Amino acid sequence: MVYLALVLLFVAKFTIYASKSIFRTKMLLALAEPSAMETKTMPYPSKRVWIVGCIALAACVGLAAAGVSYSSQTAFCLSCHEMRVYQDELMLSPHAKDVQGKAIGCSQCHIPSGNLARMLGAKAWMGIKDLWVHNVDGGTDLNRAAMQPIARRFTDDANCRACHKDLTRNAKADGPVSVEGRLAHENYEGKNGQARSGCVGCHRNLAHLPVFDERIPANTKFAQKIKEIRP
């Protein structure tokens, strides 16, 4: 009986020891192996998600392009009453029509055409500013002296050169430019020194003429026409 009890005690201790060893082994293996959360890879979007995303992106781009095109039309600019005085001035200015006799629109001068980023930035800046002036200030008593440098800053040379490609010809393209003009244009092109200003640095009041610029001798003819429509 004693021997049997010793054998049973030995078997019990061995079983307990073996169980502990197996448990420790399993714990070590569990720690060594990556968990299901770690081994699970991120699922790729389905084709349907890609298709819906592409359609949504194309729709956004299309709506943005349509908005830019619509808001660049002269009719859109003139929908605000404070802009009509500029249209009246433009119709009496040397820039009322191009060489082909087509009416020149607002965006041809006032929307930068050099690159897309600059164009969108200018539209965003001027759009927010104009909305503020129209809705908050009422669009009356505009400070045209303060507006001039901003308007000139967004009038890129590329806009001017779209019509005035040959700088050796006058504005109507029916003869050579004056001697002073030729020297200035050569300077602008880097053939006679290097100009620091763009087109609007020299050519001013060609489409609009505020009252305080009527006194400039070069604006005499334009000023006489403008006086007919001034209140």
PDB file of C-alpha atoms in Angstrom:
ATOM      1  CA  MET A   1       0.000   0.000   0.000  1.00  0.00           C
ATOM      2  CA  VAL A   2       2.851   2.310   0.866  1.00  0.00           C
ATOM      3  CA  TYR A   3       4.485   1.648  -2.469  1.00  0.00           C
ATOM      4  CA  LEU A   4       1.156   2.181  -4.226  1.00  0.00           C
ATOM      5  CA  ALA A   5       0.688   5.472  -2.409  1.00  0.00           C
ATOM      6  CA  LEU A   6       4.206   6.579  -3.358  1.00  0.00           C
ATOM      7  CA  VAL A   7       3.590   5.633  -6.978  1.00  0.00           C
ATOM      8  CA  LEU A   8       0.305   7.539  -7.033  1.00  0.00           C
ATOM      9  CA  LEU A   9       1.996  10.557  -5.403  1.00  0.00           C
ATOM     10  CA  PHE A  10       4.787  10.432  -7.998  1.00  0.00           C
ATOM     11  CA  VAL A  11       2.262  10.197 -10.828  1.00  0.00           C
ATOM     12  CA  ALA A  12       0.271  13.126  -9.414  1.00  0.00           C
ATOM     13  CA  LYS A  13       3.389  15.313  -9.051  1.00  0.00           C
ATOM     14  CA  PHE A  14       4.559  14.361 -12.559  1.00  0.00           C
ATOM     15  CA  THR A  15       1.141  15.188 -13.986  1.00  0.00           C
ATOM     16  CA  ILE A  16       1.122  18.566 -12.260  1.00  0.00           C
ATOM     17  CA  TYR A  17       4.670  19.295 -13.448  1.00  0.00           C
ATOM     18  CA  ALA A  18       3.839  18.217 -16.997  1.00  0.00           C
ATOM     19  CA  SER A  19       0.712  20.348 -17.012  1.00  0.00           C
ATOM     20  CA  LYS A  20       2.688  23.373 -15.861  1.00  0.00           C
ATOM     21  CA  SER A  21       5.316  22.758 -18.532  1.00  0.00           C
ATOM     22  CA  ILE A  22       2.698  22.456 -21.260  1.00  0.00           C
ATOM     23  CA  PHE A  23       1.008  25.659 -20.032  1.00  0.00           C
ATOM     24  CA  ARG A  24       4.314  27.526 -20.023  1.00  0.00           C
ATOM     25  CA  THR A  25       5.113  26.285 -23.518  1.00  0.00           C
ATOM     26  CA  LYS A  26       1.750  27.428 -24.826  1.00  0.00           C
ATOM     27  CA  MET A  27       2.193  30.849 -23.225  1.00  0.00           C
ATOM     28  CA  LEU A  28       5.610  31.269 -24.802  1.00  0.00           C
ATOM     29  CA  LEU A  29       4.283  30.239 -28.194  1.00  0.00           C
ATOM     30  CA  ALA A  30       1.367  32.625 -27.845  1.00  0.00           C
ATOM     31  CA  LEU A  31       3.720  35.473 -27.033  1.00  0.00           C
ATOM     32  CA  ALA A  32       6.029  34.595 -29.887  1.00  0.00           C
ATOM     33  CA  GLU A  33       3.307  34.366 -32.551  1.00  0.00           C
ATOM     34  CA  PRO A  34       1.636  37.584 -33.861  1.00  0.00           C
ATOM     35  CA  SER A  35      -1.939  38.049 -32.842  1.00  0.00           C
ATOM     36  CA  ALA A  36      -4.849  37.918 -35.240  1.00  0.00           C
ATOM     37  CA  MET A  37      -5.140  41.690 -34.948  1.00  0.00           C
ATOM     38  CA  GLU A  38      -1.512  42.114 -36.015  1.00  0.00           C
ATOM     39  CA  THR A  39      -1.615  39.653 -38.879  1.00  0.00           C
ATOM     40  CA  LYS A  40      -4.867  41.010 -40.271  1.00  0.00           C
ATOM     41  CA  THR A  41      -4.105  43.198 -43.268  1.00  0.00           C
ATOM     42  CA  MET A  42      -6.037  46.291 -44.217  1.00  0.00           C
ATOM     43  CA  PRO A  43      -8.582  45.426 -46.872  1.00  0.00           C
ATOM     44  CA  TYR A  44      -8.237  47.230 -50.204  1.00  0.00           C
ATOM     45  CA  PRO A  45     -11.239  49.301 -51.313  1.00  0.00           C
ATOM     46  CA  SER A  46     -13.533  47.440 -53.640  1.00  0.00           C
ATOM     47  CA  LYS A  47     -13.938  48.396 -57.288  1.00  0.00           C
ATOM     48  CA  ARG A  48     -17.277  49.940 -56.460  1.00  0.00           C
ATOM     49  CA  VAL A  49     -15.653  52.323 -53.966  1.00  0.00           C
ATOM     50  CA  TRP A  50     -13.029  53.349 -56.533  1.00  0.00           C
ATOM     51  CA  ILE A  51     -15.686  53.947 -59.189  1.00  0.00           C
ATOM     52  CA  VAL A  52     -17.874  56.021 -56.853  1.00  0.00           C
ATOM     53  CA  GLY A  53     -14.831  58.010 -55.699  1.00  0.00           C
ATOM     54  CA  CYS A  54     -13.723  58.750 -59.268  1.00  0.00           C
ATOM     55  CA  ILE A  55     -17.237  59.829 -60.249  1.00  0.00           C
ATOM     56  CA  ALA A  56     -17.484  62.101 -57.203  1.00  0.00           C
ATOM     57  CA  LEU A  57     -14.066  63.628 -57.958  1.00  0.00           C
ATOM     58  CA  ALA A  58     -14.978  64.214 -61.605  1.00  0.00           C
ATOM     59  CA  ALA A  59     -18.272  65.814 -60.548  1.00  0.00           C
ATOM     60  CA  CYS A  60     -16.483  68.168 -58.140  1.00  0.00           C
ATOM     61  CA  VAL A  61     -13.942  69.167 -60.791  1.00  0.00           C
ATOM     62  CA  GLY A  62     -16.719  69.691 -63.337  1.00  0.00           C
ATOM     63  CA  LEU A  63     -18.767  71.848 -60.968  1.00  0.00           C
ATOM     64  CA  ALA A  64     -15.691  73.892 -60.042  1.00  0.00           C
ATOM     65  CA  ALA A  65     -14.822  74.461 -63.708  1.00  0.00           C
ATOM     66  CA  ALA A  66     -18.419  75.460 -64.473  1.00  0.00           C
ATOM     67  CA  GLY A  67     -18.405  77.885 -61.539  1.00  0.00           C
ATOM     68  CA  VAL A  68     -15.129  79.463 -62.654  1.00  0.00           C
ATOM     69  CA  SER A  69     -16.406  79.805 -66.228  1.00  0.00           C
ATOM     70  CA  TYR A  70     -19.739  81.309 -65.192  1.00  0.00           C
ATOM     71  CA  SER A  71     -18.239  83.757 -62.711  1.00  0.00           C
ATOM     72  CA  SER A  72     -15.731  84.928 -65.339  1.00  0.00           C
ATOM     73  CA  GLN A  73     -18.415  86.188 -67.718  1.00  0.00           C
ATOM     74  CA  THR A  74     -18.959  89.929 -68.114  1.00  0.00           C
ATOM     75  CA  ALA A  75     -22.691  89.477 -67.469  1.00  0.00           C
ATOM     76  CA  PHE A  76     -21.883  88.023 -64.051  1.00  0.00           C
ATOM     77  CA  CYS A  77     -19.664  90.995 -63.187  1.00  0.00           C
ATOM     78  CA  LEU A  78     -22.373  93.460 -64.251  1.00  0.00           C
ATOM     79  CA  SER A  79     -24.983  91.747 -62.083  1.00  0.00           C
ATOM     80  CA  CYS A  80     -23.769  94.031 -59.274  1.00  0.00           C
ATOM     81  CA  HIS A  81     -24.886  97.649 -59.692  1.00  0.00           C
ATOM     82  CA  GLU A  82     -21.541  99.099 -58.608  1.00  0.00           C
ATOM     83  CA  MET A  83     -19.854  97.526 -61.635  1.00  0.00           C
ATOM     84  CA  ARG A  84     -21.983  99.295 -64.257  1.00  0.00           C
ATOM     85  CA  VAL A  85     -19.947 102.500 -64.108  1.00  0.00           C
ATOM     86  CA  TYR A  86     -16.888 100.501 -65.141  1.00  0.00           C
ATOM     87  CA  GLN A  87     -18.769  99.041 -68.075  1.00  0.00           C
ATOM     88  CA  ASP A  88     -19.810 102.542 -69.174  1.00  0.00           C
ATOM     89  CA  GLU A  89     -16.194 103.695 -68.994  1.00  0.00           C
ATOM     90  CA  LEU A  90     -14.973 100.644 -70.862  1.00  0.00           C
ATOM     91  CA  MET A  91     -17.416 101.206 -73.730  1.00  0.00           C
ATOM     92  CA  LEU A  92     -15.920 104.696 -74.273  1.00  0.00           C
ATOM     93  CA  SER A  93     -12.301 103.623 -73.832  1.00  0.00           C
ATOM     94  CA  PRO A  94      -9.662 102.554 -76.383  1.00  0.00           C
ATOM     95  CA  HIS A  95     -10.140  99.004 -75.055  1.00  0.00           C
ATOM     96  CA  ALA A  96     -13.842  98.730 -75.838  1.00  0.00           C
ATOM     97  CA  LYS A  97     -13.080  96.358 -78.733  1.00  0.00           C
ATOM     98  CA  ASP A  98     -10.108  94.379 -79.968  1.00  0.00           C
ATOM     99  CA  VAL A  99      -8.528  94.567 -83.428  1.00  0.00           C
ATOM    100  CA  GLN A 100     -11.133  92.153 -84.813  1.00  0.00           C
ATOM    101  CA  GLY A 101     -13.937  94.378 -83.532  1.00  0.00           C
ATOM    102  CA  LYS A 102     -14.984  92.018 -80.743  1.00  0.00           C
ATOM    103  CA  ALA A 103     -16.025  93.437 -77.382  1.00  0.00           C
ATOM    104  CA  ILE A 104     -13.420  92.989 -74.667  1.00  0.00           C
ATOM    105  CA  GLY A 105     -14.749  91.318 -71.514  1.00  0.00           C
ATOM    106  CA  CYS A 106     -13.779  91.854 -67.887  1.00  0.00           C
ATOM    107  CA  SER A 107     -11.929  88.560 -67.498  1.00  0.00           C
ATOM    108  CA  GLN A 108      -9.641  89.264 -70.452  1.00  0.00           C
ATOM    109  CA  CYS A 109      -7.872  91.862 -68.334  1.00  0.00           C
ATOM    110  CA  HIS A 110      -8.756  91.219 -64.704  1.00  0.00           C
ATOM    111  CA  ILE A 111      -8.360  87.441 -64.399  1.00  0.00           C
ATOM    112  CA  PRO A 112      -4.682  86.326 -64.482  1.00  0.00           C
ATOM    113  CA  SER A 113      -4.024  83.891 -67.303  1.00  0.00           C
ATOM    114  CA  GLY A 114      -0.407  83.057 -66.486  1.00  0.00           C
ATOM    115  CA  ASN A 115      -1.143  79.832 -64.570  1.00  0.00           C
ATOM    116  CA  LEU A 116      -4.067  77.991 -62.984  1.00  0.00           C
ATOM    117  CA  ALA A 117      -2.991  78.465 -59.365  1.00  0.00           C
ATOM    118  CA  ARG A 118      -2.648  82.245 -59.745  1.00  0.00           C
ATOM    119  CA  MET A 119      -5.984  82.453 -61.573  1.00  0.00           C
ATOM    120  CA  LEU A 120      -7.843  80.533 -58.854  1.00  0.00           C
ATOM    121  CA  GLY A 121      -6.115  82.509 -56.120  1.00  0.00           C
ATOM    122  CA  ALA A 122      -7.046  85.812 -57.756  1.00  0.00           C
ATOM    123  CA  LYS A 123     -10.665  84.759 -58.226  1.00  0.00           C
ATOM    124  CA  ALA A 124     -10.931  83.627 -54.609  1.00  0.00           C
ATOM    125  CA  TRP A 125      -9.367  86.820 -53.251  1.00  0.00           C
ATOM    126  CA  MET A 126     -11.295  89.240 -55.456  1.00  0.00           C
ATOM    127  CA  GLY A 127     -14.525  87.266 -55.123  1.00  0.00           C
ATOM    128  CA  ILE A 128     -14.462  87.387 -51.317  1.00  0.00           C
ATOM    129  CA  LYS A 129     -13.482  91.077 -51.379  1.00  0.00           C
ATOM    130  CA  ASP A 130     -16.242  92.004 -53.837  1.00  0.00           C
ATOM    131  CA  LEU A 131     -18.874  90.048 -51.899  1.00  0.00           C
ATOM    132  CA  TRP A 132     -17.863  91.857 -48.726  1.00  0.00           C
ATOM    133  CA  VAL A 133     -18.015  95.282 -50.392  1.00  0.00           C
ATOM    134  CA  HIS A 134     -21.346  94.509 -52.068  1.00  0.00           C
ATOM    135  CA  ASN A 135     -23.135  93.014 -49.054  1.00  0.00           C
ATOM    136  CA  VAL A 136     -21.524  94.825 -46.123  1.00  0.00           C
ATOM    137  CA  ASP A 137     -20.562  98.234 -47.509  1.00  0.00           C
ATOM    138  CA  GLY A 138     -23.451  98.389 -49.966  1.00  0.00           C
ATOM    139  CA  GLY A 139     -21.205  98.944 -52.979  1.00  0.00           C
ATOM    140  CA  THR A 140     -21.322 102.744 -52.716  1.00  0.00           C
ATOM    141  CA  ASP A 141     -18.550 105.327 -52.370  1.00  0.00           C
ATOM    142  CA  LEU A 142     -15.870 102.966 -53.640  1.00  0.00           C
ATOM    143  CA  ASN A 143     -12.306 104.090 -52.999  1.00  0.00           C
ATOM    144  CA  ARG A 144     -10.975 103.847 -56.535  1.00  0.00           C
ATOM    145  CA  ALA A 145      -7.567 105.198 -55.554  1.00  0.00           C
ATOM    146  CA  ALA A 146      -7.112 102.197 -53.253  1.00  0.00           C
ATOM    147  CA  MET A 147      -8.586  99.807 -55.816  1.00  0.00           C
ATOM    148  CA  GLN A 148      -6.179 100.753 -58.607  1.00  0.00           C
ATOM    149  CA  PRO A 149      -3.000  99.063 -57.311  1.00  0.00           C
ATOM    150  CA  ILE A 150      -4.926  95.885 -56.482  1.00  0.00           C
ATOM    151  CA  ALA A 151      -6.463  95.742 -59.955  1.00  0.00           C
ATOM    152  CA  ARG A 152      -3.069  96.308 -61.582  1.00  0.00           C
ATOM    153  CA  ARG A 153      -1.464  93.620 -59.453  1.00  0.00           C
ATOM    154  CA  PHE A 154      -3.842  91.036 -60.882  1.00  0.00           C
ATOM    155  CA  THR A 155      -3.525  92.249 -64.483  1.00  0.00           C
ATOM    156  CA  ASP A 156      -0.817  89.960 -65.812  1.00  0.00           C
ATOM    157  CA  ASP A 157       1.351  90.781 -68.802  1.00  0.00           C
ATOM    158  CA  ALA A 158       0.113  87.541 -70.369  1.00  0.00           C
ATOM    159  CA  ASN A 159      -3.368  89.072 -70.567  1.00  0.00           C
ATOM    160  CA  CYS A 160      -2.043  92.106 -72.437  1.00  0.00           C
ATOM    161  CA  ARG A 161       0.237  90.075 -74.698  1.00  0.00           C
ATOM    162  CA  ALA A 162      -2.672  87.847 -75.726  1.00  0.00           C
ATOM    163  CA  CYS A 163      -3.758  90.750 -77.970  1.00  0.00           C
ATOM    164  CA  HIS A 164      -0.585  92.826 -78.241  1.00  0.00           C
ATOM    165  CA  LYS A 165       1.809  90.180 -79.513  1.00  0.00           C
ATOM    166  CA  ASP A 166       3.934  92.432 -81.732  1.00  0.00           C
ATOM    167  CA  LEU A 167       5.290  95.254 -79.581  1.00  0.00           C
ATOM    168  CA  THR A 168       6.730  97.043 -82.612  1.00  0.00           C
ATOM    169  CA  ARG A 169       3.199  97.853 -83.836  1.00  0.00           C
ATOM    170  CA  ASN A 170       0.813 100.387 -82.360  1.00  0.00           C
ATOM    171  CA  ALA A 171      -2.367  99.461 -80.474  1.00  0.00           C
ATOM    172  CA  LYS A 172      -4.462  99.300 -83.653  1.00  0.00           C
ATOM    173  CA  ALA A 173      -1.755  97.270 -85.419  1.00  0.00           C
ATOM    174  CA  ASP A 174      -1.957  99.601 -88.426  1.00  0.00           C
ATOM    175  CA  GLY A 175       1.464 101.202 -88.036  1.00  0.00           C
ATOM    176  CA  PRO A 176       4.701 101.256 -86.058  1.00  0.00           C
ATOM    177  CA  VAL A 177       4.799 102.251 -82.435  1.00  0.00           C
ATOM    178  CA  SER A 178       6.260 105.644 -81.524  1.00  0.00           C
ATOM    179  CA  VAL A 179       9.967 106.072 -80.907  1.00  0.00           C
ATOM    180  CA  GLU A 180       9.358 106.384 -77.162  1.00  0.00           C
ATOM    181  CA  GLY A 181       7.195 103.291 -77.255  1.00  0.00           C
ATOM    182  CA  ARG A 182       9.788 101.325 -79.193  1.00  0.00           C
ATOM    183  CA  LEU A 183      12.522 102.195 -76.689  1.00  0.00           C
ATOM    184  CA  ALA A 184      10.260 101.337 -73.756  1.00  0.00           C
ATOM    185  CA  HIS A 185       9.250  98.008 -75.290  1.00  0.00           C
ATOM    186  CA  GLU A 186      12.857  97.116 -76.056  1.00  0.00           C
ATOM    187  CA  ASN A 187      13.629  97.835 -72.423  1.00  0.00           C
ATOM    188  CA  TYR A 188      10.679  95.624 -71.398  1.00  0.00           C
ATOM    189  CA  GLU A 189      12.002  92.788 -73.585  1.00  0.00           C
ATOM    190  CA  GLY A 190      15.521  93.131 -72.189  1.00  0.00           C
ATOM    191  CA  LYS A 191      17.005  94.466 -75.435  1.00  0.00           C
ATOM    192  CA  ASN A 192      17.669  97.927 -74.011  1.00  0.00           C
ATOM    193  CA  GLY A 193      18.310  97.437 -70.321  1.00  0.00           C
ATOM    194  CA  GLN A 194      15.734  95.631 -68.208  1.00  0.00           C
ATOM    195  CA  ALA A 195      12.377  97.045 -67.118  1.00  0.00           C
ATOM    196  CA  ARG A 196      11.207  96.448 -63.562  1.00  0.00           C
ATOM    197  CA  SER A 197       7.511  96.978 -64.249  1.00  0.00           C
ATOM    198  CA  GLY A 198       5.013  95.168 -66.432  1.00  0.00           C
ATOM    199  CA  CYS A 199       2.580  96.488 -69.003  1.00  0.00           C
ATOM    200  CA  VAL A 200       0.265  98.261 -66.553  1.00  0.00           C
ATOM    201  CA  GLY A 201       3.255 100.001 -64.997  1.00  0.00           C
ATOM    202  CA  CYS A 202       3.287 102.330 -68.018  1.00  0.00           C
ATOM    203  CA  HIS A 203      -0.062 101.823 -69.742  1.00  0.00           C
ATOM    204  CA  ARG A 204      -2.686 103.166 -67.355  1.00  0.00           C
ATOM    205  CA  ASN A 205      -6.285 104.408 -67.639  1.00  0.00           C
ATOM    206  CA  LEU A 206      -6.772 102.546 -70.896  1.00  0.00           C
ATOM    207  CA  ALA A 207     -10.128 101.012 -69.965  1.00  0.00           C
ATOM    208  CA  HIS A 208     -11.293 102.940 -66.884  1.00  0.00           C
ATOM    209  CA  LEU A 209     -10.802 106.537 -65.839  1.00  0.00           C
ATOM    210  CA  PRO A 210     -11.530 107.745 -62.292  1.00  0.00           C
ATOM    211  CA  VAL A 211     -12.137 111.447 -61.777  1.00  0.00           C
ATOM    212  CA  PHE A 212      -8.749 112.106 -60.158  1.00  0.00           C
ATOM    213  CA  ASP A 213      -6.929 110.844 -63.290  1.00  0.00           C
ATOM    214  CA  GLU A 214      -8.809 113.071 -65.744  1.00  0.00           C
ATOM    215  CA  ARG A 215      -6.197 115.803 -65.205  1.00  0.00           C
ATOM    216  CA  ILE A 216      -3.419 113.728 -66.782  1.00  0.00           C
ATOM    217  CA  PRO A 217      -2.700 115.156 -70.288  1.00  0.00           C
ATOM    218  CA  ALA A 218      -2.590 111.694 -71.894  1.00  0.00           C
ATOM    219  CA  ASN A 219      -6.179 111.121 -70.754  1.00  0.00           C
ATOM    220  CA  THR A 220      -7.651 114.290 -72.306  1.00  0.00           C
ATOM    221  CA  LYS A 221      -9.627 112.598 -75.099  1.00  0.00           C
ATOM    222  CA  PHE A 222     -10.819 109.810 -72.851  1.00  0.00           C
ATOM    223  CA  ALA A 223     -11.836 112.329 -70.177  1.00  0.00           C
ATOM    224  CA  GLN A 224     -13.915 114.310 -72.663  1.00  0.00           C
ATOM    225  CA  LYS A 225     -15.900 111.200 -73.555  1.00  0.00           C
ATOM    226  CA  ILE A 226     -16.313 110.201 -69.929  1.00  0.00           C
ATOM    227  CA  LYS A 227     -17.737 113.588 -68.921  1.00  0.00           C
ATOM    228  CA  GLU A 228     -20.759 112.863 -71.114  1.00  0.00           C
ATOM    229  CA  ILE A 229     -21.839 110.005 -68.855  1.00  0.00           C
ATOM    230  CA  ARG A 230     -20.658 111.261 -65.479  1.00  0.00           C
ATOM    231  CA  PRO A 231     -23.488 112.369 -63.158  1.00  0.00           C
TER     232      PRO A 231
END
